[in-house]
Structures are given as structure tokens and as C-alpha cells.
Short mmCIF file of C-alpha atoms and ligand atoms in Angstrom, two decimals:
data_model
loop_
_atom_site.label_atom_id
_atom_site.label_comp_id
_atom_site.label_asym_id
_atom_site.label_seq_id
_atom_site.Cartn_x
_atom_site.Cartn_y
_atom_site.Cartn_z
CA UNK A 1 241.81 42.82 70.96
CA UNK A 2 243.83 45.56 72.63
CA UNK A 3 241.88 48.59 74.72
CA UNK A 4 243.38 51.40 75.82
CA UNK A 5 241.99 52.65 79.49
CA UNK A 6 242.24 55.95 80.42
CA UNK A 7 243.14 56.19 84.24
CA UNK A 8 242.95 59.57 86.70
CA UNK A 9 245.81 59.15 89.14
CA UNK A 10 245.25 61.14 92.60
CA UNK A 11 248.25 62.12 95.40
CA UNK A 12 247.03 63.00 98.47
CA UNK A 13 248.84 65.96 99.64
CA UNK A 14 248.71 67.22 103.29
CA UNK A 15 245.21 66.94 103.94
CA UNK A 16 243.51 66.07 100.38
CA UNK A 17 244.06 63.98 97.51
CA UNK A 18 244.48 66.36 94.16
CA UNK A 19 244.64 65.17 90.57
CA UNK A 20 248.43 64.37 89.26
CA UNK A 21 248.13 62.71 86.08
CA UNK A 22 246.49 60.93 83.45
CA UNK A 23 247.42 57.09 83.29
CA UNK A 24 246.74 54.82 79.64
CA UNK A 25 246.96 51.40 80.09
CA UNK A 26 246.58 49.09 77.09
CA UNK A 27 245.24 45.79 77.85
CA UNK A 28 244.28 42.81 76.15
CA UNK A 29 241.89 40.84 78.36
CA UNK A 30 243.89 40.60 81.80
CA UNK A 31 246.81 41.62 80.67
CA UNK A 32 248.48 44.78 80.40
CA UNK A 33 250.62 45.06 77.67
CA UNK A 34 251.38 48.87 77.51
CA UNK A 35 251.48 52.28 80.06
CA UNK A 36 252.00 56.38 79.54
CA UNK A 37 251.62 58.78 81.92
CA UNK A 38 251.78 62.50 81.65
CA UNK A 39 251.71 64.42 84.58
CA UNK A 40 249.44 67.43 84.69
CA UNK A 41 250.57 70.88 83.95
CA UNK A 42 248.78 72.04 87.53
CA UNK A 43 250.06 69.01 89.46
CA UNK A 44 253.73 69.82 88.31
CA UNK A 45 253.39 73.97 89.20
CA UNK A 46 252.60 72.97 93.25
CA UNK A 47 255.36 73.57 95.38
CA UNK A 48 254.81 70.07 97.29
CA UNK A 49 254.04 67.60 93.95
CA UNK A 50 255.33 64.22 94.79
CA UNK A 51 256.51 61.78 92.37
CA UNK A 52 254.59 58.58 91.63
CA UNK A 53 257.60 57.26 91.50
CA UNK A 54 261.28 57.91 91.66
CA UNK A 55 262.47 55.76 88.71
CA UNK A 56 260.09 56.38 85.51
CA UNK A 57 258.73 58.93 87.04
CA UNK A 58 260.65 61.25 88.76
CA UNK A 59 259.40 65.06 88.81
CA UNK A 60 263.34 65.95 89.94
CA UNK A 61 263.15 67.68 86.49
CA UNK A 62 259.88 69.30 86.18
CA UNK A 63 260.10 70.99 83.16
CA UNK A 64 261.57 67.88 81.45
CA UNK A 65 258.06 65.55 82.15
CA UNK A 66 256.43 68.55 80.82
CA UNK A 67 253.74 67.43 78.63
CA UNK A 68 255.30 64.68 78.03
CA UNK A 69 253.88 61.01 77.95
CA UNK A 70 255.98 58.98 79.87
CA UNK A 71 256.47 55.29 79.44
CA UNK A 72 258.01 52.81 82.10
CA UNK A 73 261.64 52.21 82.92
CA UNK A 74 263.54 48.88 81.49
CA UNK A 75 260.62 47.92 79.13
CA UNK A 76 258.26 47.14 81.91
CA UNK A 77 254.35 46.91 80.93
CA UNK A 78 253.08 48.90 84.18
CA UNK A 79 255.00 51.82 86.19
CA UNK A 80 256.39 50.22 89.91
CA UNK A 81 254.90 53.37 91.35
CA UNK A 82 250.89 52.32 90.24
CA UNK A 83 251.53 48.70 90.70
CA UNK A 84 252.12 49.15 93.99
CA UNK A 85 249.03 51.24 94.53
CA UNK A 86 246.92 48.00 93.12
CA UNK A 87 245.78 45.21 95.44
CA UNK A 88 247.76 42.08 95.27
CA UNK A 89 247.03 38.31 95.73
CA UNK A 90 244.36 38.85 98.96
CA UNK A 91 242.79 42.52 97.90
CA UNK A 92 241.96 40.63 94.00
CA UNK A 93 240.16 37.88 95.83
CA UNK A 94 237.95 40.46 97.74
CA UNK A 95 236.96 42.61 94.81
CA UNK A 96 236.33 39.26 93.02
CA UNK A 97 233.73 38.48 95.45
CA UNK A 98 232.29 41.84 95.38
CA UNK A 99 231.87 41.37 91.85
CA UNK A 100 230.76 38.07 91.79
CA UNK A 101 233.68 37.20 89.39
CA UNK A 102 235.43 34.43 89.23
CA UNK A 103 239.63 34.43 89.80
CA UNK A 104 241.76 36.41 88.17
CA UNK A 105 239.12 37.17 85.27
CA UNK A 106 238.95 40.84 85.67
CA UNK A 107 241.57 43.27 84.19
CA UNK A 108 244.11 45.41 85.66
CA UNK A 109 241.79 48.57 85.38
CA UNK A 110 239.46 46.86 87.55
CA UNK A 111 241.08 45.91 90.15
CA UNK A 112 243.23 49.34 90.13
CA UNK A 113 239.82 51.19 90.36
CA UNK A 114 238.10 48.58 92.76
CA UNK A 115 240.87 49.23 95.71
CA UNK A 116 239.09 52.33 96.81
CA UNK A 117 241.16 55.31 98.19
CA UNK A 118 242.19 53.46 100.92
CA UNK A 119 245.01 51.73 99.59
CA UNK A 120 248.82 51.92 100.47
CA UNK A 121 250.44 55.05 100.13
CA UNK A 122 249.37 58.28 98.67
CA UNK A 123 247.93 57.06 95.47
CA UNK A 124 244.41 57.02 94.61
CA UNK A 125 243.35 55.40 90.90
CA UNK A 126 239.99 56.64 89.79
CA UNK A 127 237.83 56.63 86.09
CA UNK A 128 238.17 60.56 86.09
CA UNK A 129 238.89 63.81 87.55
CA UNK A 130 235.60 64.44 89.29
CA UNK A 131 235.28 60.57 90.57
CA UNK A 132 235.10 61.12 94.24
CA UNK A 133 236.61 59.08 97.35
CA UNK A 134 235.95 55.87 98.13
CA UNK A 135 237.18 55.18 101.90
CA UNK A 136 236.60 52.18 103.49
CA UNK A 137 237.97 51.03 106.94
CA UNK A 138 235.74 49.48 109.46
CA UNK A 139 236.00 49.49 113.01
CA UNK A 140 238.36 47.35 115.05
CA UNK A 141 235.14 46.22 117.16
CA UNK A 142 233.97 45.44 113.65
CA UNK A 143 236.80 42.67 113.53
CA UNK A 144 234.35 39.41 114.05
CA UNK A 145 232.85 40.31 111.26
CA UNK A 146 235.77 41.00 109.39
CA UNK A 147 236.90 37.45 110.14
CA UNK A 148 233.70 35.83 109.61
CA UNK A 149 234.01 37.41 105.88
CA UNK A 150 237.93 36.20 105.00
CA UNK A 151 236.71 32.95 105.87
CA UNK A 152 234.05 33.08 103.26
CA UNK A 153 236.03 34.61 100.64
CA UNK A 154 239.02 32.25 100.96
CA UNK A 155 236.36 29.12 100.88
CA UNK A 156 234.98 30.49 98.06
CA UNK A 157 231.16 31.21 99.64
CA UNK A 158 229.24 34.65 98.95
CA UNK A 159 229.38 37.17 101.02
CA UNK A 160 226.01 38.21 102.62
CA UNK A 161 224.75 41.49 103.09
CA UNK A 162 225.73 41.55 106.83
CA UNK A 163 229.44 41.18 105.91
CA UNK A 164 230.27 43.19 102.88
CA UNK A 165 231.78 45.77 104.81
CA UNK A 166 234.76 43.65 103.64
CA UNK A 167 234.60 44.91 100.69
CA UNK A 168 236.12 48.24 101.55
CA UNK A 169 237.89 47.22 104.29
CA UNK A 170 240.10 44.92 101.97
CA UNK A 171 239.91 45.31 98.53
CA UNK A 172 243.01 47.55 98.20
CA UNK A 173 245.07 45.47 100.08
CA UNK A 174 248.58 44.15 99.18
CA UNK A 175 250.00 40.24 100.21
CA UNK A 176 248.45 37.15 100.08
CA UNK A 177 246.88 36.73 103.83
CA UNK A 178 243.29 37.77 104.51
CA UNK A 179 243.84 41.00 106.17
CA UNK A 180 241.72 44.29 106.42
CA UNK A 181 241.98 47.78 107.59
CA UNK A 182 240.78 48.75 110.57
CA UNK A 183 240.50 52.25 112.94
CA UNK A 184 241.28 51.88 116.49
CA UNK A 185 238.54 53.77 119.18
CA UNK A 186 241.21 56.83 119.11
CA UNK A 187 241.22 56.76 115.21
CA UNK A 188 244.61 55.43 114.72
CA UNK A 189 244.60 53.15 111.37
CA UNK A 190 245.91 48.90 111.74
CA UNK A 191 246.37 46.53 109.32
CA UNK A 192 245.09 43.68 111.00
CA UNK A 193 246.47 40.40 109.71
CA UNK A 194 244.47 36.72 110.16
CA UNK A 195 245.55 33.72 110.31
CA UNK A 196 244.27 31.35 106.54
CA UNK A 197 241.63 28.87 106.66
CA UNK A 198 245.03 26.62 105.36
CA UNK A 199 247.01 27.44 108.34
CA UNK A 200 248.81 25.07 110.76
CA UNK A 201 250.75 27.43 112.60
CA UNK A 202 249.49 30.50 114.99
CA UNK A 203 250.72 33.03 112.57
CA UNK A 204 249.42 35.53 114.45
CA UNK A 205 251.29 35.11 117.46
CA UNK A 206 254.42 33.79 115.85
CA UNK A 207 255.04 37.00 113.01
CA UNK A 208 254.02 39.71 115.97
CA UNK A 209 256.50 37.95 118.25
CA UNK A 210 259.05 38.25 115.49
CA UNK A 211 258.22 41.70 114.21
CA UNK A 212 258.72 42.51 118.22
CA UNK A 213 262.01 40.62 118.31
CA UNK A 214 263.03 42.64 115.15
CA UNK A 215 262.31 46.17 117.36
CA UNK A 216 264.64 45.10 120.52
CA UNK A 217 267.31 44.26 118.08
CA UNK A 218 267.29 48.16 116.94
CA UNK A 219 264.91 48.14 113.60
CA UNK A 220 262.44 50.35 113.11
CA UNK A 221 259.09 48.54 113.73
CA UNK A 222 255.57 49.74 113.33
CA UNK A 223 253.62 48.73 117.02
CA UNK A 224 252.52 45.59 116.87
CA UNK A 225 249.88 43.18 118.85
CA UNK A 226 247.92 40.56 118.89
CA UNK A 227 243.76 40.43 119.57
CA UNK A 228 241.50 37.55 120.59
CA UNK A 229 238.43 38.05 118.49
CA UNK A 230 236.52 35.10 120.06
CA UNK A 231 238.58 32.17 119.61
CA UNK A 232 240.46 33.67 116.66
CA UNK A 233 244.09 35.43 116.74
CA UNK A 234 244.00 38.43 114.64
CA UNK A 235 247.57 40.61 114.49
CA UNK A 236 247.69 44.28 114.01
CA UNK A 237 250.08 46.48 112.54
CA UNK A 238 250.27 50.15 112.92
CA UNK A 239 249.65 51.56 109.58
CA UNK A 240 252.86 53.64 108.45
CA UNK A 241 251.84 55.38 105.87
CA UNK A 242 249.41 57.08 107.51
CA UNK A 243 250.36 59.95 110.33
CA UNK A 244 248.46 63.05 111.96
CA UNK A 245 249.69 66.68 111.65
CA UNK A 246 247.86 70.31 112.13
CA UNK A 247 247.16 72.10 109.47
CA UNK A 248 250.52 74.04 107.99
CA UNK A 249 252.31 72.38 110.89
CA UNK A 250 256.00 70.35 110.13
CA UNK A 251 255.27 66.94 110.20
CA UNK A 252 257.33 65.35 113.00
CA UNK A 253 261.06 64.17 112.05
CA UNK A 254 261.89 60.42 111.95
CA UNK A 255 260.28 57.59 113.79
CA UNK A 256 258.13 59.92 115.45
CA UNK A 257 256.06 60.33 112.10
CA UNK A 258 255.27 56.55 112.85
CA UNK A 259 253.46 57.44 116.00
CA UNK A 260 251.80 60.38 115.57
CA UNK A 261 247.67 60.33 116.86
CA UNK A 262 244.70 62.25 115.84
CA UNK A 263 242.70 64.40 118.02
CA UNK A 264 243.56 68.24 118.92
CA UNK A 265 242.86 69.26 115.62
CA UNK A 266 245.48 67.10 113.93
CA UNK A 267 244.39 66.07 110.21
CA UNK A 268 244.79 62.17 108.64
CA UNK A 269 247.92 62.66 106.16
CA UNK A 270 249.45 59.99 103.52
CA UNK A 271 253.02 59.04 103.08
CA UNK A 272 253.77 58.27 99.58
CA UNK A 273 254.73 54.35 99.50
CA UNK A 274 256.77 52.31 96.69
CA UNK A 275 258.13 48.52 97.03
CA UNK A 276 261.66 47.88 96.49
CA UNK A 277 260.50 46.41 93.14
CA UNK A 278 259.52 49.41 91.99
CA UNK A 279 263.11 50.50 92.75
CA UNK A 280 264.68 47.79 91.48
CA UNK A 281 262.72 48.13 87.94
CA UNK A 282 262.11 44.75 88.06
CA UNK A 283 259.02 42.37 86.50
CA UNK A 284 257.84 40.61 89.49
CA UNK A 285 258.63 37.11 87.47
CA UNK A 286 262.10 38.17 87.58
CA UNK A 287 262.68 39.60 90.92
CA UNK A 288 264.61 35.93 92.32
CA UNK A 289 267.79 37.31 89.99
CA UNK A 290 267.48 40.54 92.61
CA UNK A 291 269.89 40.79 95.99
CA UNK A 292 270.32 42.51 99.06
CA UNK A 293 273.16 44.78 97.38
CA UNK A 294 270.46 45.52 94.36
CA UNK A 295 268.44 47.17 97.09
CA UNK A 296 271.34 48.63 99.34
CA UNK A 297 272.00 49.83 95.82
CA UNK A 298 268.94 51.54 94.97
CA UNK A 299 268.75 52.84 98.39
CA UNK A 300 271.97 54.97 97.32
CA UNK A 301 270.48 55.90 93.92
CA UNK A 302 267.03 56.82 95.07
CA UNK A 303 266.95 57.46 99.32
CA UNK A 304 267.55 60.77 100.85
CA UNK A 305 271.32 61.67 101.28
CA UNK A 306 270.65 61.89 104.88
CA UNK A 307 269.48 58.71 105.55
CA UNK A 308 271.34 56.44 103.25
CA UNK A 309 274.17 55.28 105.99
CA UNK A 310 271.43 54.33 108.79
CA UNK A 311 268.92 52.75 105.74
CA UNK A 312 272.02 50.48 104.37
CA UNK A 313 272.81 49.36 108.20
CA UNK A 314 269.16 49.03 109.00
CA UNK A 315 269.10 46.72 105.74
CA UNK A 316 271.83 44.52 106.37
CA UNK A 317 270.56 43.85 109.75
CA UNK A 318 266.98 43.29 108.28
CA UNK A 319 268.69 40.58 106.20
CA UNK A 320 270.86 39.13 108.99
CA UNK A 321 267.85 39.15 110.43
CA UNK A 322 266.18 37.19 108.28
CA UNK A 323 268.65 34.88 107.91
CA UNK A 324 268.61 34.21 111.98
CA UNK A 325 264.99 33.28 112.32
CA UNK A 326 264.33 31.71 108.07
CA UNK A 327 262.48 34.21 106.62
CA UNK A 328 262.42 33.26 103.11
CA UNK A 329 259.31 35.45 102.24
CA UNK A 330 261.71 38.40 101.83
CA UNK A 331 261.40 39.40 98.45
CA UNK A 332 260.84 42.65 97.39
CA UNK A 333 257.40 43.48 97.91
CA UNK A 334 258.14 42.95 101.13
CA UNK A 335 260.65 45.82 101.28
CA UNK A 336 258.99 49.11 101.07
CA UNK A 337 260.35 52.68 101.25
CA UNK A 338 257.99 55.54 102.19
CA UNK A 339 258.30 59.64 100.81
CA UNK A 340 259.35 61.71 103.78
CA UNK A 341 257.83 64.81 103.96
CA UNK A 342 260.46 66.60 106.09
CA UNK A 343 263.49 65.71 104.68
CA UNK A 344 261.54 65.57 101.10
CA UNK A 345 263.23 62.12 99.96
CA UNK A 346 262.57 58.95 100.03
CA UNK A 347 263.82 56.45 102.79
CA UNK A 348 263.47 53.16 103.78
CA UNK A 349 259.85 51.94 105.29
CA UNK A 350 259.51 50.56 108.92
CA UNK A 351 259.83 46.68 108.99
CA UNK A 352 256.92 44.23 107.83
CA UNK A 353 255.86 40.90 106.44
CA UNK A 354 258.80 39.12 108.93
CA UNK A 355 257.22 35.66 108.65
CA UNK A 356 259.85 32.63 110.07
CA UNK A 357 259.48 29.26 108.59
CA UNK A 358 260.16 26.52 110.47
CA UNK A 359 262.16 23.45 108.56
CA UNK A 360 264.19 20.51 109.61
CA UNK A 361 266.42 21.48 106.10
CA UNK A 362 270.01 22.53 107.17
CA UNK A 363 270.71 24.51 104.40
CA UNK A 364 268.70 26.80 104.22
CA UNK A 365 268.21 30.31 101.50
CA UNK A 366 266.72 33.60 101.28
CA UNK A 367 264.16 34.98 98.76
CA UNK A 368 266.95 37.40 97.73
CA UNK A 369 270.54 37.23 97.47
CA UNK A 370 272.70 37.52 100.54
CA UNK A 371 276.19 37.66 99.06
CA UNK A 372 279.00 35.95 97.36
CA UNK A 373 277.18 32.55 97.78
CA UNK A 374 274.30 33.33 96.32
CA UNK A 375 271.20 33.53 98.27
CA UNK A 376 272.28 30.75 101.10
CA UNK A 377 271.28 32.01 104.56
CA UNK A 378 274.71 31.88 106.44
CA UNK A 379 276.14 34.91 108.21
CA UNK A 380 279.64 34.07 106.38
CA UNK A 381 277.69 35.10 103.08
CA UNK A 382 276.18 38.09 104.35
CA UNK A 383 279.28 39.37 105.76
CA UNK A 384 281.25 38.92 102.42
CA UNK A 385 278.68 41.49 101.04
CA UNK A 386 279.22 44.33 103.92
CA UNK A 387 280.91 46.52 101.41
CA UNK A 388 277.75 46.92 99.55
CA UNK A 389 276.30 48.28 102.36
CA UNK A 390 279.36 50.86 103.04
CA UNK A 391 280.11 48.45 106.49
CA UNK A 392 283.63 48.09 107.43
CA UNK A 393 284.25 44.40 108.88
CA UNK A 394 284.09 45.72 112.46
CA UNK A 395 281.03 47.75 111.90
CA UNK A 396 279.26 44.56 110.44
CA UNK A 397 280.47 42.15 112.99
CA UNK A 398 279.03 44.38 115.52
CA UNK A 399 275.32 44.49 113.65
CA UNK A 400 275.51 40.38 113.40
CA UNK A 401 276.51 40.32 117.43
CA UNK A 402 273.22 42.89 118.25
CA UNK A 403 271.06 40.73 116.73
CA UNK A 404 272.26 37.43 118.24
CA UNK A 405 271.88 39.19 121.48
CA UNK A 406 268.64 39.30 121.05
CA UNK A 407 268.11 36.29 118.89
CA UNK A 408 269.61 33.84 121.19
CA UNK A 409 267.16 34.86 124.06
CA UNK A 410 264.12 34.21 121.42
CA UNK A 411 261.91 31.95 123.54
CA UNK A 412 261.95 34.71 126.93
CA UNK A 413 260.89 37.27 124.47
CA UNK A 414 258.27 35.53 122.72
CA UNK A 415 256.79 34.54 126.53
CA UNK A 416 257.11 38.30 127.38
CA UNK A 417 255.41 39.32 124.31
CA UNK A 418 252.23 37.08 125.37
CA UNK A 419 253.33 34.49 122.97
CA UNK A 420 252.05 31.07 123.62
CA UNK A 421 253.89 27.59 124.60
CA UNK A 422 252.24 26.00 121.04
CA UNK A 423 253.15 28.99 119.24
CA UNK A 424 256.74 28.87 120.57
CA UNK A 425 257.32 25.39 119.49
CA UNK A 426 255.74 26.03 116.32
CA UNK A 427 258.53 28.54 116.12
CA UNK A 428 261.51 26.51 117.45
CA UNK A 429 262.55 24.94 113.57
CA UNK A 430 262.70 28.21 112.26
CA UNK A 431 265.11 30.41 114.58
CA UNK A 432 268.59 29.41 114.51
CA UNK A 433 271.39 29.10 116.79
CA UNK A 434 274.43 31.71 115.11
CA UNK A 435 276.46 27.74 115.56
CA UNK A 436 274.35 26.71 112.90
CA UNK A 437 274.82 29.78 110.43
CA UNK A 438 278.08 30.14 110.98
CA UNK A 439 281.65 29.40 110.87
CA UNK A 440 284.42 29.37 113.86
CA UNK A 441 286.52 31.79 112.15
CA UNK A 442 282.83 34.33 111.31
CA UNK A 443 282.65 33.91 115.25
CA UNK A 444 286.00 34.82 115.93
CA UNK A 445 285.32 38.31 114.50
CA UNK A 446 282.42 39.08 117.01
CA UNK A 447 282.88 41.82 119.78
N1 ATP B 1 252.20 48.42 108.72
C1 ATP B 1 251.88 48.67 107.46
N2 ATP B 1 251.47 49.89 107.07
C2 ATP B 1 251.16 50.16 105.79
N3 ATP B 1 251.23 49.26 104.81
C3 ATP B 1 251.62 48.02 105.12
C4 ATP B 1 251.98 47.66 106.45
N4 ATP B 1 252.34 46.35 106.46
C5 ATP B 1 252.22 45.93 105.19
N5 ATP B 1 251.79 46.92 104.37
C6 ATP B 1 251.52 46.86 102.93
O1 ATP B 1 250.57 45.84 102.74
C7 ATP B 1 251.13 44.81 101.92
C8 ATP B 1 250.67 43.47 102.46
O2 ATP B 1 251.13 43.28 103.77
P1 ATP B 1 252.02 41.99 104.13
O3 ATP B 1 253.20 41.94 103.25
O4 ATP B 1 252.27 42.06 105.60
O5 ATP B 1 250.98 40.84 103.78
P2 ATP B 1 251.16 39.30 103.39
O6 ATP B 1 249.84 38.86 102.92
O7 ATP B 1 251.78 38.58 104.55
O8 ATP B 1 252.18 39.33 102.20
P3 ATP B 1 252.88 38.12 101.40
O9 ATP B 1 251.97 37.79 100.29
O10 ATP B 1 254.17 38.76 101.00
O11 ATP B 1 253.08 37.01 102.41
C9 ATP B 1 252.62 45.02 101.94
O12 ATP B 1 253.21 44.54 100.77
C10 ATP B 1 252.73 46.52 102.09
O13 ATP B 1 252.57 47.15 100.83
MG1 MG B 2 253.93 40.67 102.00
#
């Protein structure tokens, strides 16, 4: 039989979360089969209200959401917006072992409320108004533990009371990998990323390297390392949505919002985070019909005017990219776009989730379309798409030549990046030579 749950969606803004809306979900057992929001009257009168999010629910036109109960876009059962403040694949499996339930039993208003405040973006899901905060990070010195803990969860043990600081370290957590959240001794917040318990390959090692690679080519990368925790490889990524500000002072402009520290008197703030599935208004199930141009696309629908030329380059080199060292994880969870504070729009997220799978297949595809030919991972398809992304043939050549630059020198940066000989040729089947991804005459255009 259906139930309708009454949610209390939280924003943080500047230094505080603050009530924004009232959420009804309608589920039967595990499945939601209905949402409405309606935005509170207060929320919508502050000067700095952010969106949940920007396509079913927008607050461009305040006094149209007005007491008004608003369902999701193109028919879809939950708004992108609070789907992406919910843990995914990993973040379920820890609040199933908190609750000693078994998988994929409990319903969406459990997990949503199980994530804790910590969770991605500015969001915060509670049973009502007055609920309070639930933070949970641990220490990075706490990481053994941390470890010990995946390891239990993903084998299915219980958790003893020594280790269930898990349980707020990565219940709200998004992805499939075990992975927690973690403050560093100067308070700076890390994902930190392990390697499965079904794992061949020194992920670790192998998606830092990459992520690394994917910063000297020009993207905009969150700082990335790798720790030894014992004999275990853990990787940690900066945290983006998180950045440190004084009180009433401008938040710093561009990448420098990514490296912001606390201390001096500067507060923890949130940046507002959405997938590009939420932009694309697309059921997960479906999002294998979605492209590259969908998002370069929705970039010029929903990003910033002032950052929509440097977001549709930074794209198309995120997919050529992609297609240089097989990363066919790309779909669009994996593409995120954060709420700028100073320029007060949306643009595209620093890079993550840049895993490269090695193959002996020749033809190889993306997760998402490249261009004309579908989603096959050749450079001749993505250039037959550089209109999408407002690229003139030149300007595209150019991007493609940058990142074979780089690309071509692979195995020298993965050595300067600390990356091992194993994890190297673990790597080898998975980066390409631009030979093997393209033709004679795609060369010929190259500066
Ligand atoms: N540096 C970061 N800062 C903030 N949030 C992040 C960061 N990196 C990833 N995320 C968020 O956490 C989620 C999970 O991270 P990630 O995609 O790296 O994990 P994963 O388990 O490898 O995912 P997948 O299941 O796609 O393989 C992302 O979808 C994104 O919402
Ligand atoms: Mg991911």
C-alpha cells in the first residue's frame, strides 16, 4: 500500500543550514512512486535562497513557486536535485549495516534521512523542522579504522562497536567504492577512496595518477593523493563542495573557491551540488540514450552566462579525455555542476570519478555519446560533434593536441606522481596511443 512521507529539506547558507521546503514522497515499499515540494514562504523572502534544483525547481521566479506544490520535471518519480543529496550504491550498504538490514530493503525515506548532514552539496534531508544536525567525518588518522570497517561491510560481517564511526563517515556517500569522509589535521575535508575487497588493480594509484594527468592537461582538478594506511592504498580527493570564507566576506572567484583553508576565523561553507542527471531530467535507467552534446546542452540552458564558453571546452576535453585513457564509467553521475556563490549560477564541477579500464578490445565506447557515431571512443567522432560545444575545427583540434601532449608522456607522469611499476602496467591496456583513436586525415588537422 502507498505512504506518503513527509520530508524537511535544509540548504545550508553561508554558515548554517535553514529550512527550504517541505518534501512528500509517496512510496510503496522501496519504491517511490510520487514527489511535491513547496518551498517555504520564509525560505523564498531571503535574499540568498538557492534552488534545489535548476530544472523542477528553479526559484528564478519566486513568486511563481509561491505556495505552490511542485512536482518533478518529464514525469520523473523523485526531483534530480534530492536524488542527488541521497547516498548511492556504497552510502546504502553502510546505513544497511547500521541498521542491521538486509540489501536494498529499506525505503527511499530511509536512506534520504540516514545520510546525515554530511552529504554532497548543500542539502540536508531531515523528519522535521526542529530535527537537528547530524555530522559525521572522522579523522584522516582515523583511516585504519575506516578501512578495517569497508572491508566488513562489503563482506557482509557486522560492524563492532570499535568501528561504527563508519557509519557517519559514509552513509551519505554517492558511487559504488567504499569510500568515507575524512578531515585533514588543518580541517580541510577529503573524500578518501579505497580500493574493493574485489579488486585486481591498484585503483588507488591508477585513478589519482589519472585525475593528476587530467590537471596538467588544463582541467580543473580537485588535489589529489594517495596514503599508505599500513599496507593499504587509500586515495583522497579534496572535497569541492566544501570551501572556507569569513563571515560577510566574498567568497573567492573561480578555482580559488576549490582551495580555500580554515583557520583565521574563516567559517566551513557548502556549495550547492547537482549531477548532470539532474540536468538532463533523466531516470537513471535511461541515462545510456544521453550524450556529450545533451550535457554541453544543458550547460547552455542551466550554467552561468559567464562560464558557459570555458565549461563547453572544459567538457569536450573531459570527453576527449576520456576517450584517450577508456574511461567508460562516464555517465552522468559522474558529471557534477556546483552553485557558485559569486557569480550566483551554476557551473560545471571540478573533475572526478576518472577511472581507465584497461582492455585488449580495439573498439572501444563511452558511457555517453561522443558524436555522430554514436558513443564509439575515436577522436574522429568527437570532433564531428565540436559544434555542440560552440568549437570551431581549429579550436577543437587544438584541445585534442593539449591533451595528447600530455597523454602520450603517460608513463613519466604516473612515475612522477609516485605511481608504481605494477600500477603502471596495470594501466598500460587502458591509455591509448592518438594512432589508435584516430584517423590520418583527424591527424592532419593537429597544430
Ligand atoms: N572531490 C569531491 N568532492 C565532493 N563530492 C565528490 C567528490 N568526488 C566525488 N564526489 C561525489 O561523490 C560521489 C561518489 O564519488 P565517485 O563518483 O568518485 O565514487 P565511485 O564509487 O567511484 O562512483 P561510481 O559508482 O560512479 O564508480 C560522486 O558521484 C559525487 O557526487
Ligand atoms: Mg562515481
Amino acid at each position: 500500500m502507498a505512504k506518503q512521507n513527509k520530508l524537511a529539506v535544509f540548504t545550508h547558507l553561508e554558515e548554517e543550514f535553514v529550512p527550504a521546503g517541505l518534501l512528500i514522497l509517496t512510496e510503496e515499499n522501496t519504491t517511490v512512486i510520487a514527489s511535491e515540494f513547496a518551498y517555504g514562504l520564509k525560505y523564498l523572502a531571503r535574499h540568498n535562497a538557492i534552488e534545489i534544483d535548476p530544472v523542477s525547481l528553479s526559484i528564478a521566479d519566486k513568486a511563481a513557486v509561491r505556495k505552490r506544490r511542485i512536482l518533478p520535471a518529464a514525469d520523473l518519480k523523485m526531483f534530480g536535485g534530492i536524488r542527488d543529496a541521497a547516498p548511492d550504491a556504497w552510502g546504502r550498504c553502510v546505513i544497511e549495516a547500521k541498521l542491521n538490514a538486509k540489501a536494498n530493503v529499506l525505503s527511499e525515506s530511509t536512506y534520504l534521512l540516514e545520510a546525515g548532514s554530511n552529504r554532497v552539496g548543500a542539502l540536508d534531508v531531515r523528519l522535521d523542522i526542529n530535527a537537528p544536525t547530524q555530522d559525521g567525518h572522522q579523522s584522516v588518522t582515523d583511516l585504519h579504522y575506516l578501512l578495517d570497517a569497508a572491508e566488513r561491510i562489503e563482506e557482509g560481517r557486522p560492524i563492532p562497536a570499535n568501528l561504527e564511526m563508519i557509519f557517519q563517515a559514509g552513509a551519505s556517500l554517492g558511487g559504488a567504492r567504499p569510500k568515507a569522509t575524512v578531515r585533514d589535521e588543518h580541517g580541510v575535508l577529503w573524500l578518501a577512496k579505497f580500493k574493493s575487497i574485489n579488486e585486481r588493480l591498484n585503483i588507488p594509484h591508477i585513478e589519482a595518477a589519472t585525475l593528476q594527468l587530467a590537471a596538467e592537461c588544463g582541467m580543473t582538478v580537485p588535489e589529489v593523493k594517495v596514503t599508505q594506511v599500513g599496507d593499504r592504498d587509500v586515495m583522497l580527493i579534496r572535497r569541492f563542495d566544501r570551501y572556507w570564507a569569513k563571515a560577510g566576506e566574498a567568497a573567492p572567484k573561480g578555482d580559488a573557491l576549490y582551495r580555500t583553508t580554515p583557520g583565521d576565523g574563516r567559517i566551513e561553507k557548502r556549495l550547492h551540488f547537482v549531477s548532470a542527471l539532474t540536468l538532463l531530467a533523466c531516470d537513471e535507467m535511461r541515462s545510456r540514450e544521453k550524450s556529450y552534446s545533451d550535457l554541453a546542452q544543458a550547460i547552455r540552458k542551466y550554467c552561468d552566462h559567464a562560464v558557459i564558453r570555458d565549461n563547453n571546452r572544459e567538457l569536450f576535453a573531459r570527453m576527449v579525455y576520456n576517450i584517450f585513457v577508456s574511461n567508460d564509467d562516464d555517465h552522468p553521475r559522474n558529471h557534477g555542476f556546483l552553485w557558485d556563490p559569486v557569480i550566483k549560477g551554476w557551473r560545471l564541477s571540478p573533475l572526478y570519478d576518472v577511472m581507465p579500464r584497461p582492455t585488449v578490445a580495439t573498439e572501444r565506447y563511452l558511457f555517453l555519446g561522443v558524436g555522430q557515431a554514436g558513443r564509439l571512443a575515436t577522436l574522429d567522432n568527437a570532433m564531428t560533434a565540436k559544434e555542440m560545444f560552440n568549437l570551431s575545427e581549429r579550436e577543437a583540434a587544438a584541445i585534442i593536441a593539449h591533451v595528447w601532449e600530455k597523454v602520450r608522456e603517460w608513463k613519466s607522469y604516473f612515475e612522477k606522481f609516485g605511481a608504481s611499476a605494477q600500477s603502471i602496467d596495470q594501466a598500460a591496456n587502458a591509455y591509448r596511443h592518438i594512432d589508435q583513436i584516430s584517423t590520418p586525415k583527424l591527424r592532419t588537422l593537429l597544430p
